[in-house]
């Protein structure tokens, strides 16, 4: 049996290329490689993104093409193969079955297009969809004639059983998590969440060429699956938290090194750097000359031993999730288990590893003061600001509450880049303004890091004036006139950007000090 496991293209204003490696499909492929001819096809990789029409026309003025060092997105793209190329690929490879990853609800249309094309090429091709979206909305997905099966939850064992039973002509009734249509009705199984503690991936099934990171290559790994917490805004289905076997993890990392990957991203939803299990892995990595990143789920917890261990292991960057400095927001979002963040962050900074702190703009219970206070706090720390706009994540408690109150929701807007306000305090322009102000703070941090001493705001402007006159005018307008402008390349003129004056004044009237990201240099605003 010939099987293709497919990662679909996506359409958005941006993509995170360094996190595009299809790790979930590799789990599936590794589980069935001994019983079928299986190939992973990453359709997200293509030579050049294709400009396409955005479904959010109301954001055209905000996402303009003008130049600014604080600008947001410019163009809506399709990242990956065209449907015509996909049709040719399926026709050439002639699969008996295709498995399609549908992780994010907002990109479901791109995923279901694969199933439609497969059936147009050959109606006999069996189509299976898995991932977060089919897990949450099994009936809606099965209503598509082009979808034969979906798997809810963890897919490795159910997919293997499906392949075996199809090959042998056996009944499908006993396969956990498998949903399908039968005699005019739907067989919907409960979510399957039994995670194997073994990590035995056939890494050779994915070559490194598409997954560049600087001059090298990056791949993700996991030390665990699941998360013991349930944040208000998180839509991931509950999976029993389990740590993988330590020796399996080391073997997996060895495979990646042998394939030529020199950078590893730890993608755990819940990565406790202080656990004996994790410490053992990082100690083992200390002489491997790998670059390490952690972009997803490092929990804000560290101790004196860990400071040295993560420093020696080879970390290039650590991302920490703050959400918001306010205790009432932490409580509202069910994140008050991570209290005492200030002391914890200072300990992380002591590692000397660049730290990016992620926070959310526009949470349902958030106020403008909450956002400004969080931004000012991070501006004064030796960290980079990682701001993102809140969005309703299907499956989350927030999503369920929204449906209870409003009855329906356009799932295309389940993405940060849609700038959809969650309450009356915010508008798309206000949210975009806070994003740009975050980039302004990071911009000043980068200037401070490029010098050997503290600078005044006047010094900052002088440095920029000599290096980049466009940036100088845009920065001067923000700092002195409290206006956001950008440079229109076509007319060669500066234009006023859509911005929220209260947001700009609210931050700049309170901002007293910015510290560098990689240095201790500072800039006083008062």
CSV table of C-alpha atoms in Angstrom, one decimal, residues 69-70 345-346 349 354-359 374-387 436-457 460-461 463-464 467 475 478-479 507 511-525:
chain,number,residue,atom,x,y,z
A,69,UNK,CA,11.2,49.9,11.2
A,70,UNK,CA,8.0,49.1,13.3
A,345,UNK,CA,12.9,36.3,35.0
A,346,UNK,CA,15.9,37.8,36.7
A,349,UNK,CA,18.6,36.6,32.6
A,354,UNK,CA,19.0,35.9,25.1
A,355,UNK,CA,15.5,35.8,26.5
A,356,UNK,CA,12.3,36.7,24.6
A,357,UNK,CA,9.2,37.2,26.8
A,358,UNK,CA,5.9,36.6,25.2
A,359,UNK,CA,2.8,38.5,26.2
A,374,UNK,CA,3.5,44.8,31.0
A,375,UNK,CA,5.3,46.6,28.1
A,376,UNK,CA,7.0,49.0,30.4
A,377,UNK,CA,8.1,46.2,32.8
A,378,UNK,CA,9.6,44.3,29.9
A,379,UNK,CA,11.2,47.5,28.4
A,380,UNK,CA,13.2,47.9,31.6
A,381,UNK,CA,14.4,44.2,31.5
A,382,UNK,CA,17.2,42.7,29.5
A,383,UNK,CA,14.8,40.9,27.3
A,384,UNK,CA,13.1,41.1,23.9
A,385,UNK,CA,9.4,41.8,23.8
A,386,UNK,CA,7.4,39.0,22.1
A,387,UNK,CA,3.9,40.5,21.7
A,436,UNK,CA,4.2,48.6,16.6
A,437,UNK,CA,5.0,50.1,20.0
A,438,UNK,CA,6.4,46.7,21.0
A,439,UNK,CA,8.6,46.8,17.9
A,440,UNK,CA,9.6,50.4,18.7
A,441,UNK,CA,10.9,49.2,22.2
A,442,UNK,CA,12.8,46.3,20.6
A,443,UNK,CA,14.2,48.7,18.0
A,444,UNK,CA,15.6,51.0,20.7
A,445,UNK,CA,17.0,47.9,22.5
A,446,UNK,CA,18.9,46.9,19.3
A,447,UNK,CA,20.4,50.4,19.0
A,448,UNK,CA,21.5,50.1,22.7
A,449,UNK,CA,23.1,46.7,22.0
A,450,UNK,CA,25.1,48.2,19.1
A,451,UNK,CA,26.8,50.7,21.4
A,452,UNK,CA,29.3,50.5,24.2
A,453,UNK,CA,27.5,52.7,26.8
A,454,UNK,CA,24.2,54.2,27.9
A,455,UNK,CA,22.5,56.6,25.6
A,456,UNK,CA,20.0,59.4,26.0
A,457,UNK,CA,17.0,59.5,23.7
A,460,UNK,CA,19.5,57.5,20.0
A,461,UNK,CA,18.1,59.9,17.4
A,463,UNK,CA,22.8,57.5,16.0
A,464,UNK,CA,19.9,56.7,13.7
A,467,UNK,CA,22.8,55.6,9.8
A,475,UNK,CA,11.5,57.5,15.2
A,478,UNK,CA,6.9,58.9,17.3
A,479,UNK,CA,9.1,60.2,20.2
A,507,UNK,CA,2.9,54.3,26.8
A,511,UNK,CA,7.9,55.1,29.7
A,512,UNK,CA,11.0,56.1,31.7
A,513,UNK,CA,13.7,53.6,30.8
A,514,UNK,CA,14.6,51.0,28.2
A,515,UNK,CA,17.4,48.4,28.7
A,516,UNK,CA,19.1,46.6,25.9
A,517,UNK,CA,18.3,43.0,24.9
A,518,UNK,CA,21.8,41.6,24.8
A,519,UNK,CA,23.6,44.3,26.9
A,520,UNK,CA,23.0,46.2,30.1
A,521,UNK,CA,23.1,49.5,28.2
A,522,UNK,CA,20.1,51.7,28.9
A,523,UNK,CA,18.2,54.7,27.6
A,524,UNK,CA,16.4,57.1,30.0
A,525,UNK,CA,13.3,58.9,28.6
